[in-house]
Coordinates of C-alpha atoms in Angstrom, one line a residue:
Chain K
X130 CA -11.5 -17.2 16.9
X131 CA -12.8 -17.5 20.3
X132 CA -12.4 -14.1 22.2
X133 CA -10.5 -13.8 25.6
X134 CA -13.0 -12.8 28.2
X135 CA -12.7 -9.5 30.4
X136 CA -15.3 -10.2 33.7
X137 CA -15.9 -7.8 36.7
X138 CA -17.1 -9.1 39.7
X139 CA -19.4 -7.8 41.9
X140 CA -18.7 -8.9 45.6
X141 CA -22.7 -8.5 47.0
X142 CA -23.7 -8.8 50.7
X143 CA -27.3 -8.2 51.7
X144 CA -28.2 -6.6 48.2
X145 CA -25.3 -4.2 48.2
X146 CA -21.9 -4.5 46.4
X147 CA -19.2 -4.4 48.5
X148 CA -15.4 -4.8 48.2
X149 CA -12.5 -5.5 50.9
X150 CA -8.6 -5.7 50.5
X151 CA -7.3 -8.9 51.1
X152 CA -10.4 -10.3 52.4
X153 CA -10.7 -7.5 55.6
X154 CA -12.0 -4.1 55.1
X155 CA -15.1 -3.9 54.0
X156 CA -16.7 -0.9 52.0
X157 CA -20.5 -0.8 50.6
X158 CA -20.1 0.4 46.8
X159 CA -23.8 0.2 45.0
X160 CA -26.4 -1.5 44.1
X161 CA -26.0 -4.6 41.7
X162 CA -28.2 -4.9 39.1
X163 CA -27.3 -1.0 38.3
X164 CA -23.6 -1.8 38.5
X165 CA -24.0 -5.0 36.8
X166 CA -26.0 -2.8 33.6
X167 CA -23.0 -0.2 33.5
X168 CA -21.0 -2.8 33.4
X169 CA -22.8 -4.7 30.4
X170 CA -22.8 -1.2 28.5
X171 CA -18.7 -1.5 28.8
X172 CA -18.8 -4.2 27.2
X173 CA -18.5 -6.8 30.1
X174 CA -18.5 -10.3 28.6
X175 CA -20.0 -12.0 31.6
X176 CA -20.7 -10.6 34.3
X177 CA -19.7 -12.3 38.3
X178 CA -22.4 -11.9 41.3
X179 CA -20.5 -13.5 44.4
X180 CA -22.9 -13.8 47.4
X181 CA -20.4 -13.0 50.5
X182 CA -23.8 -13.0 52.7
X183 CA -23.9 -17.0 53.1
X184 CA -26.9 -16.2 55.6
X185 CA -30.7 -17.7 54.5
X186 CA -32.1 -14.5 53.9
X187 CA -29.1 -13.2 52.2
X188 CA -29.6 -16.2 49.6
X189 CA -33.2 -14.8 49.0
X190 CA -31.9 -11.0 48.5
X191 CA -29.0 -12.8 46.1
X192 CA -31.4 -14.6 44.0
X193 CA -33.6 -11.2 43.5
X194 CA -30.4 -9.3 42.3
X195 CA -29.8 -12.3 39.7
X196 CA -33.2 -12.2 38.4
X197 CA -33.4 -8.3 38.0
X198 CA -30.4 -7.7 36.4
X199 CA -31.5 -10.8 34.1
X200 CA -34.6 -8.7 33.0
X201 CA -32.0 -6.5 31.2
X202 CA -28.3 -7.3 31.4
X203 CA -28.3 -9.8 28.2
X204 CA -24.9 -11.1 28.6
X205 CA -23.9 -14.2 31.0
X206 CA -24.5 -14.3 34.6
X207 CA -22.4 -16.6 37.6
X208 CA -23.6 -17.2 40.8
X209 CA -21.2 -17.5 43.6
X210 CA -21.1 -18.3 47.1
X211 CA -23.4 -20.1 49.9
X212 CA -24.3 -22.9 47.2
X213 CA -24.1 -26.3 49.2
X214 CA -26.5 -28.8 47.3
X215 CA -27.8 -29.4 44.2
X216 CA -31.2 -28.0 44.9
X217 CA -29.0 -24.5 45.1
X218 CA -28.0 -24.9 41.6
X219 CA -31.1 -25.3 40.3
X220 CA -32.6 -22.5 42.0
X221 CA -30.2 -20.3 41.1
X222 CA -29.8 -21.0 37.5
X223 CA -33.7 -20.8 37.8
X224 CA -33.1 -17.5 38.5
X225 CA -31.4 -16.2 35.6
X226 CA -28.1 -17.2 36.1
X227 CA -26.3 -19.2 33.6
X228 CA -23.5 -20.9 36.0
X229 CA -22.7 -21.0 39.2
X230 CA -19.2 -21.2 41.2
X231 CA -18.4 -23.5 43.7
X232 CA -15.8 -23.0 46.3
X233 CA -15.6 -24.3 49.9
X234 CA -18.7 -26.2 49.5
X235 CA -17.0 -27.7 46.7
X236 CA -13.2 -28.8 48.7
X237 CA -16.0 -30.0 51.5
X238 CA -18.0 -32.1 49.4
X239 CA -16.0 -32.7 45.9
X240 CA -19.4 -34.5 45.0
X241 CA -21.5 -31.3 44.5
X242 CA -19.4 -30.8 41.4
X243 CA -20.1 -34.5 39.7
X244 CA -23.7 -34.3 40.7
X245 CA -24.1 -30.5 39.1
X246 CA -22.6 -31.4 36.2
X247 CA -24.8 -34.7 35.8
X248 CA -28.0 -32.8 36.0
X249 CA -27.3 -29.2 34.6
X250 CA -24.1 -30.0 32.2
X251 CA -20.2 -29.2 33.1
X252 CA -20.8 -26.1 31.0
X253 CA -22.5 -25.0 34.5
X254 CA -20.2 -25.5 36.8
X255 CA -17.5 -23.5 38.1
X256 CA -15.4 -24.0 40.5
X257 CA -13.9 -21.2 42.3
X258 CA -10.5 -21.7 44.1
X259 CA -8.7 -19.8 46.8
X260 CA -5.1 -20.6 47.0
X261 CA -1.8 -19.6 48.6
X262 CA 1.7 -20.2 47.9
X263 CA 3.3 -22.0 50.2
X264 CA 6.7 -22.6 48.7
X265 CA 8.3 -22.2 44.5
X266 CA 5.6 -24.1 42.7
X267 CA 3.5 -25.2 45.3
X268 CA 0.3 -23.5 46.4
X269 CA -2.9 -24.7 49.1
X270 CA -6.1 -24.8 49.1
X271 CA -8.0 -22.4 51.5
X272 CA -12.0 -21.9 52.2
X273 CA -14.3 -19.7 53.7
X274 CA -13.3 -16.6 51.9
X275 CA -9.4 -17.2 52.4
X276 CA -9.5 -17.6 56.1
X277 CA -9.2 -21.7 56.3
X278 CA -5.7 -23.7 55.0
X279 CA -7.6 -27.1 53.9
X280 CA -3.5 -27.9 53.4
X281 CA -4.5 -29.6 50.0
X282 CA -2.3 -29.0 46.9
X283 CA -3.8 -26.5 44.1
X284 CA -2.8 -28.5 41.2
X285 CA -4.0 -32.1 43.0
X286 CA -7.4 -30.2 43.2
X287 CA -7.7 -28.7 40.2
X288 CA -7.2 -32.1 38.6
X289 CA -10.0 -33.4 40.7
X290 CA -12.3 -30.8 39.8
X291 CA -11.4 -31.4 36.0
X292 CA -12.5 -35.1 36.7
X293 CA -15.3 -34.6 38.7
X294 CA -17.2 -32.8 35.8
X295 CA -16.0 -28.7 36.5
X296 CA -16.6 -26.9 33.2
X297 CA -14.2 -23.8 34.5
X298 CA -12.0 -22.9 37.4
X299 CA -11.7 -19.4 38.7
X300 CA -8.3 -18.9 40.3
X301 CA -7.9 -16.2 43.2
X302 CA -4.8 -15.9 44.2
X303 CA -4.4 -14.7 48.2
X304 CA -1.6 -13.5 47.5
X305 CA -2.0 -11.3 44.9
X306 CA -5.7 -10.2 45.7
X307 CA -6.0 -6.4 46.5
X308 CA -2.7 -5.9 46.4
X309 CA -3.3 -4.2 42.5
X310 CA 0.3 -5.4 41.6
X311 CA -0.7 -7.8 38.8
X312 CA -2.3 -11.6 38.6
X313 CA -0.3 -14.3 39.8
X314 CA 1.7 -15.4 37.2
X315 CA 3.2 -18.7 38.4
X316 CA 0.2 -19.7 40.1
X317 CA -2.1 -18.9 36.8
X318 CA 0.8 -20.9 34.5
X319 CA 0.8 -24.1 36.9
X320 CA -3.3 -24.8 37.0
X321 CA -3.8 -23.7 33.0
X322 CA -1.3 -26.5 32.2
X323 CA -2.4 -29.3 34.9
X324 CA -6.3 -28.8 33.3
X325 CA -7.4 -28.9 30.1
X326 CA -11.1 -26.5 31.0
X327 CA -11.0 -23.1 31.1
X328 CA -9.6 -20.9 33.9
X329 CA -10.3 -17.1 35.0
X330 CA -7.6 -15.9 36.2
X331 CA -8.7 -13.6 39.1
X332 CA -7.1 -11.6 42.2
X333 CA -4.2 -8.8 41.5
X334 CA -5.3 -6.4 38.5
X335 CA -4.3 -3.0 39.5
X336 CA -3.1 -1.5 36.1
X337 CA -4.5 -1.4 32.2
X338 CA -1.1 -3.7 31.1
X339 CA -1.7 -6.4 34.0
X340 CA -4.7 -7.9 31.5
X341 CA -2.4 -8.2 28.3
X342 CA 0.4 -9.7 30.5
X343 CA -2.0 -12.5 32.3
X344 CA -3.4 -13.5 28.6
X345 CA 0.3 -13.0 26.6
X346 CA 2.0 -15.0 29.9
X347 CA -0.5 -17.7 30.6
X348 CA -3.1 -19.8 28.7
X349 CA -5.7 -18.2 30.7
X350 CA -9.4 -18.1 29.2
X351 CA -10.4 -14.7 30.9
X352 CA -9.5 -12.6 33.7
X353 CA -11.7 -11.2 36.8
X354 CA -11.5 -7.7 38.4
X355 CA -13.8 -6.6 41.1
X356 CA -12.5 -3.3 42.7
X357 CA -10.4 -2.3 40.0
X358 CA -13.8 -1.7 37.8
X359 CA -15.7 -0.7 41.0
X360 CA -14.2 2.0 42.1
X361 CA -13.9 3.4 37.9
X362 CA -10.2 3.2 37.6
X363 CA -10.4 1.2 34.6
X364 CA -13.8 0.3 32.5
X365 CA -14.0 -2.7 31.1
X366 CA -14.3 -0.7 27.0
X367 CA -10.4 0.6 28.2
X368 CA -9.0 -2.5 29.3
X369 CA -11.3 -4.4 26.1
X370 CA -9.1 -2.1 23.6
X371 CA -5.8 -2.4 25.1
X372 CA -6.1 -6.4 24.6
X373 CA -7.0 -5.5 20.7
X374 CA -4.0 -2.8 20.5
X375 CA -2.0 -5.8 21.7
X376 CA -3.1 -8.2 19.2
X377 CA -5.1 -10.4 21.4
X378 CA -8.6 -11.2 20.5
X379 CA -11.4 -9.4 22.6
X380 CA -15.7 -8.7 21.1
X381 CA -15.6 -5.1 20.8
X382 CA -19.0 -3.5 21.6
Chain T
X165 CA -47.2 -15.4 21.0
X166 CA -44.0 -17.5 21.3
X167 CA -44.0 -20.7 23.3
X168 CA -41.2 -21.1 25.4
X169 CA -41.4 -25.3 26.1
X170 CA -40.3 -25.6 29.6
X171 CA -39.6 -29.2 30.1
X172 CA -37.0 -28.1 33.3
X173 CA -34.1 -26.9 31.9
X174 CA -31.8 -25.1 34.2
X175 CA -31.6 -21.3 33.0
X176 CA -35.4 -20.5 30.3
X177 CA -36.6 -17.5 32.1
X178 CA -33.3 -15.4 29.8
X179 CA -35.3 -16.9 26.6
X180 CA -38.1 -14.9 28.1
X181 CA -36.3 -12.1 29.5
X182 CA -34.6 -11.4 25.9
X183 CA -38.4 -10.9 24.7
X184 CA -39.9 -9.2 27.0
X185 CA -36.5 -6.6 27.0
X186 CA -37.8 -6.4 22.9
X187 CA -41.6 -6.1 23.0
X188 CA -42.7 -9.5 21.7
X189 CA -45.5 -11.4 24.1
X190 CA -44.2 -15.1 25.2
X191 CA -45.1 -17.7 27.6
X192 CA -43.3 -20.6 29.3
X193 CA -45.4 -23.4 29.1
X194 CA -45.6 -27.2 29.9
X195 CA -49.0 -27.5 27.8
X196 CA -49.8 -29.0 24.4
X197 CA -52.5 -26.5 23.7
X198 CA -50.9 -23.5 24.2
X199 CA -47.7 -25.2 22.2
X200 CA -50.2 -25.9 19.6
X201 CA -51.9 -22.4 20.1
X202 CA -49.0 -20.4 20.1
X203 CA -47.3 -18.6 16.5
X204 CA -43.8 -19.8 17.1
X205 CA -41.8 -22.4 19.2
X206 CA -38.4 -21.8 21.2
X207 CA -36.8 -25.1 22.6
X208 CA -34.1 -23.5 25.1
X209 CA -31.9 -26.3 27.4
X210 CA -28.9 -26.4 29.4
X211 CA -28.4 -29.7 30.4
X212 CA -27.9 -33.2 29.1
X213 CA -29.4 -35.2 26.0
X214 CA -30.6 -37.8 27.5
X215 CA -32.0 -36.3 29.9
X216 CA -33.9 -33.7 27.6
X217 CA -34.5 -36.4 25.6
X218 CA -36.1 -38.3 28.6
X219 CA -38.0 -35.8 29.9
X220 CA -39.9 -34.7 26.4
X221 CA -40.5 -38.0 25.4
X222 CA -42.7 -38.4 29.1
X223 CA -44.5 -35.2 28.7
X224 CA -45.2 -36.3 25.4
X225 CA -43.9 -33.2 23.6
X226 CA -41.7 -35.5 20.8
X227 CA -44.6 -35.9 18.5
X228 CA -45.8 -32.4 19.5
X229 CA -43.3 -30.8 17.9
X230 CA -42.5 -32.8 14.9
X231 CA -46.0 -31.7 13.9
X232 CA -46.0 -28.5 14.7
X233 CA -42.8 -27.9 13.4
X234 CA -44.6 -28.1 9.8
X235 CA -46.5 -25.5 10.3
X236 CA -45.1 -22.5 12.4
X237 CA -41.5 -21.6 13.6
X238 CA -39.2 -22.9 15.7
X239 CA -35.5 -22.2 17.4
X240 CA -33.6 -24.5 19.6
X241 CA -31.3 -23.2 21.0
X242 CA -28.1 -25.0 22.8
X243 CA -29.3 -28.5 23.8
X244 CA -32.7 -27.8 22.4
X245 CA -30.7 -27.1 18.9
X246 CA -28.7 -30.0 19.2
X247 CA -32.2 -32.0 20.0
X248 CA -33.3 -31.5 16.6
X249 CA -30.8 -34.0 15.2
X250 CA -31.3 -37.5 14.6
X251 CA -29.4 -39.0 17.4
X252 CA -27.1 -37.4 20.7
X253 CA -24.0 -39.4 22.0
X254 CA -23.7 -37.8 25.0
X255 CA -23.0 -40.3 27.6
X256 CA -24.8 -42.4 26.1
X257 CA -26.8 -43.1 22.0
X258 CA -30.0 -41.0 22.3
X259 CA -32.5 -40.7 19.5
X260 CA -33.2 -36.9 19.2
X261 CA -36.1 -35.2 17.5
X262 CA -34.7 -35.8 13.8
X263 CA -36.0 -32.6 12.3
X264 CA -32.9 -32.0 10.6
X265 CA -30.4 -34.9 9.7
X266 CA -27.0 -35.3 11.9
X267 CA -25.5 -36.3 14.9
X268 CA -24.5 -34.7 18.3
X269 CA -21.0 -35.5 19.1
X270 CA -18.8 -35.2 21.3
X271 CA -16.4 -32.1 20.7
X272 CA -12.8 -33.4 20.1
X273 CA -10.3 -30.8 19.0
X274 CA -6.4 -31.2 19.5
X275 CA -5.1 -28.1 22.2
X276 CA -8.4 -26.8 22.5
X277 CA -9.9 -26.2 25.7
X278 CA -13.4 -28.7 26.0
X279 CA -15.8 -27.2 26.6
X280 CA -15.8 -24.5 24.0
X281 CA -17.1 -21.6 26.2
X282 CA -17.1 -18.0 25.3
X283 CA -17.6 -15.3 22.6
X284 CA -16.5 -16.4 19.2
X285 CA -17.5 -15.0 15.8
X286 CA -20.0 -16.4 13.1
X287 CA -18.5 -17.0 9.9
X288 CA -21.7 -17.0 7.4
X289 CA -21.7 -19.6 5.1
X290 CA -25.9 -19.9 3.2
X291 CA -28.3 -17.2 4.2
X292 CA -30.7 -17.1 6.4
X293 CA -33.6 -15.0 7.9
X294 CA -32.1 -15.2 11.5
X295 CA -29.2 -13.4 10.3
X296 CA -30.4 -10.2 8.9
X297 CA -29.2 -6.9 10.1
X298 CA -26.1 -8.3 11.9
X299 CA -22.9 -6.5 11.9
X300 CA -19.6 -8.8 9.9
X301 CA -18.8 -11.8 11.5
X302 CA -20.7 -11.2 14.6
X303 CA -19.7 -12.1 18.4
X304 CA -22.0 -14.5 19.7
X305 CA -21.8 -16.4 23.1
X306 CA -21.1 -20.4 23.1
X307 CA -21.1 -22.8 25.8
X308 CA -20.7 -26.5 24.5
X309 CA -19.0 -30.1 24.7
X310 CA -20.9 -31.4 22.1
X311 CA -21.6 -29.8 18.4
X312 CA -24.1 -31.4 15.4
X313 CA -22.4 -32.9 12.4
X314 CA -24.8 -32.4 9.5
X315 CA -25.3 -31.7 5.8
X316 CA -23.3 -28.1 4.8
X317 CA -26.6 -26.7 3.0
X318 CA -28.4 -27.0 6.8
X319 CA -25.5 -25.4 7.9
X320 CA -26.0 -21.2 8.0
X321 CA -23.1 -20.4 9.9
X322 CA -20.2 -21.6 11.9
X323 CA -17.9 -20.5 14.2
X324 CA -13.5 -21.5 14.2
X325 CA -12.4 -23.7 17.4
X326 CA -9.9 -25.5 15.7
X327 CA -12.0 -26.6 12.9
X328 CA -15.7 -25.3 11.8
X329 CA -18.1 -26.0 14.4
X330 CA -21.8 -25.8 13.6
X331 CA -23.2 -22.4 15.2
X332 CA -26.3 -22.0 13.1
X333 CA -28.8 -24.5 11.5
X334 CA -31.6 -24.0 9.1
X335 CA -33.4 -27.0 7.4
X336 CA -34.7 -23.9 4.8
X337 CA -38.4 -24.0 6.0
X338 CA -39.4 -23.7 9.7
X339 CA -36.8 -25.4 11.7
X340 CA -33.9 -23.1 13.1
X341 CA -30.8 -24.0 15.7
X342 CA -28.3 -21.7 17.4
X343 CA -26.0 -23.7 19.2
X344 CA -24.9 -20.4 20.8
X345 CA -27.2 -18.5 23.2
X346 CA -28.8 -15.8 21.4
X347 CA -30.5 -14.3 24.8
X348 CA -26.9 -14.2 26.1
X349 CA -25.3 -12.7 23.3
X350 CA -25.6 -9.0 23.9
X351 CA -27.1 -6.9 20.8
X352 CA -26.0 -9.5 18.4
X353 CA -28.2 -12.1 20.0
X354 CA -30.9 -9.7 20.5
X355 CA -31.0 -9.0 16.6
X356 CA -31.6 -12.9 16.3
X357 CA -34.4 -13.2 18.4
X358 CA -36.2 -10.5 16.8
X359 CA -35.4 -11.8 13.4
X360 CA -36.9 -15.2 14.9
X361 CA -39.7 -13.4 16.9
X362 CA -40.7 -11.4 13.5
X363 CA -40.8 -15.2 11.4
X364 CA -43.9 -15.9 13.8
X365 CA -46.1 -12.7 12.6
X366 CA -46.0 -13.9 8.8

């Protein structure tokens, strides 16, 4: 039976990790490829590099992170942030990752995703979303890091993305990100049944029980946590064998 | 040494990683002469099979490796396991290598989630030397639309996504497939690459 998958994510900028609280804030926590090997040890099942430096040379510090921590972290490895062609892909699955997420370069240019997935498979691509509610059952699209409304629906894109050739979204809900009170529920039910590919669930986990909820609640694949792991409230082993206590299906390391 | 074919595939240099991480001396290569020089073969792949298809058949490597093949070790692993059928119906018919009989379809289960990505356990079915020292019914990590359809005897182990699909392939001799990524599957896959990478010193 396939396992539910527990992913940290490391937020890197110039080489460093870092983590804000709703998108402002920003504190330096480590250094990557360590982080990223403490988290393998835990048990990680994959394992989330998003690049937050979006500059040229930042791309170049990014891909050296990816291709270090491939030398010894033997789990899977996603790429996110500043890719904007197809060239980008290649170079950074060339790199050592295994997929890479799309997000605003993906709303800007829905093509990216069909072209990707032509070349390097669907199983590549993933396509990150930032959304927002905006009333009971309706959320928007936003880009660059949270800070632009594109006013598109969520569940109108998610279907595009589906059809385009995405092999996995990653849903971050604005709303729910940093504030540690759980993932977004409504949000997470709405985009699992509108596509049939897998989605991470990502944004909100504050506590051991918000992991069980998200996978007993929604039809969620996996579930993301960045600060939560960070800053060693949780490890990823803890949160691994309250899922099994509960029943759900988790690899045990 | 272990020749890792690089026919530009997104993601080999984890192939090479995983063997490096445990001690055994490999070497991507685009040339006949070191494929033919080498003690084992890994095909790795992310991609499509046409495309693979297409792109071994110009560099000439089809009826390099049905040769060798016969005589040393090999692993394909993903798209390069599901290259060793006979024929690949992604997008479009595609002869593959044909080193074991079967097909590469399209993955079509009812309520499952396509493509089947993630950690899921093998279920061992015949024995083979790829599987020794493993732990019971092992977590390995898959990421696939398509899975081979091929005779149960060539069939070491499978994995449950609504209905067996084919994990690991053995045609009893030389010719391996994981349709999982052993250099991605943590201290499982590990084991399997060593149990491949020791094949190549007999």
């Amino acid at each position: 039976m396939l396992a539910k998958r527990i992913i940290p994510c490391l937020d890197v900028r110039d080489g460093k990790v870092v983590k804000g609280v709703n998108f402002e804030g920003i504190k330096e926590v480590g250094d990557p490829v360590e982080c990223a090997y403490e988290y393998n040890l835990q048990g990680a099942d994959e394992i989330v590099f998003y690049d937050i430096t979006a500059s040229h040379e930042g791309r170049g510090v990014m891909l050296d992170v990816v291709r270090k921590t491939a030398e010894k972290v033997f789990v899977p490895l996603t790429v996110g942030g500043g890719i904007k062609t197809v060239d980008d892909i290649r170079e950074t699955l060339r790199a050592g990752a295994d997929k890479v997420s799309v997000n605003s370069q993906a709303v800007q240019n829905p093509q990216l995703i069909k072209e990707g997935a032509d070349i390097f498979g669907s199983q590549c691509i993933c396509v990150g979303i930032d959304a927002k509610k905006v009333s009971d059952g309706k959320w928007t699209v936003f880009i660059n890091g949270g800070r632009i409304d594109m006013k598109m629906d969520l569940i109108d894109w998610v279907k595009k993305c589906e059809q385009l050739g995405a092999g996995e979204i990653c849903l971050n809900s604005i709303d729910t990100d940093g504030v540690k009170g759980g993932f977004d529920l409504p949000m997470l039910k709405a985009v699992c049944s509108a596509v049939k590919i897998p989605v991470i669930a990502s944004g909100g986990a504050g506590k051991l029980g918000d992991f069980a909820e998200a996978f007993i609640e929604t039809d969620c694949s996996a579930a993301l946590a960045a600060s939560l792991f960070h800053f060693k409230e949780l490890t990823v082993g803890e949160v691994k064998q309250d899922l099994k206590n509960k029943g759900i299906p988790v690899r045990m390391v | 040494m272990i020749a890792i074919i690089d026919y530009g595939a997104g993601n080999i240099f984890s192939v090479k990683n995983a063997l490096d991480y445990l001690g055994y001396e490999s070497v991507l290569t685009k040339s006949a002469d070191e494929i033919k020089r080498a003690d084992a073969i890994i095909l790795p792949g992310v991609g499509a099979f046409p495309w693979a298809m297409k792109m071994l058949n110009e560099s000439g490597f089809v009826p390099l490796i049905r040769e060798q093949t016969k005589i040393k070790p090999f692993l394909g692993i993903c798209l390069g396991m599901q290259l060793i059928f006979d024929k690949g119906y992604e997008f479009e018919e595609t002869e593959g290598l044909g080193l074991i009989g079967g097909t590469v379809e399209k993955l079509e289960r009812e309520d499952m989630i396509i493509p089947h990505m993630g950690w899921n356990e093998l279920v061992i079915q015949n024995d083979c030397p790829l599987l020794k020292g493993l732990p019971e019914n092992p977590y390995v990590y898959f990421v696939h639309s398509f899975a081979a359809k091929c005779d149960d005897k060539n069939i070491s182990a499978y994995c449950d996504y609504g209905g067996k699909v084919t994990a690991l392939v053995h045609d009893g001799k030389n010719v391996f497939g994981a349709q999982f990524h052993p250099e991605k599957s943590g201290e499982v896959g590990l084991q399997i690459l060593r149990n491949f990478a020791e094949l190549s010193k007999n």
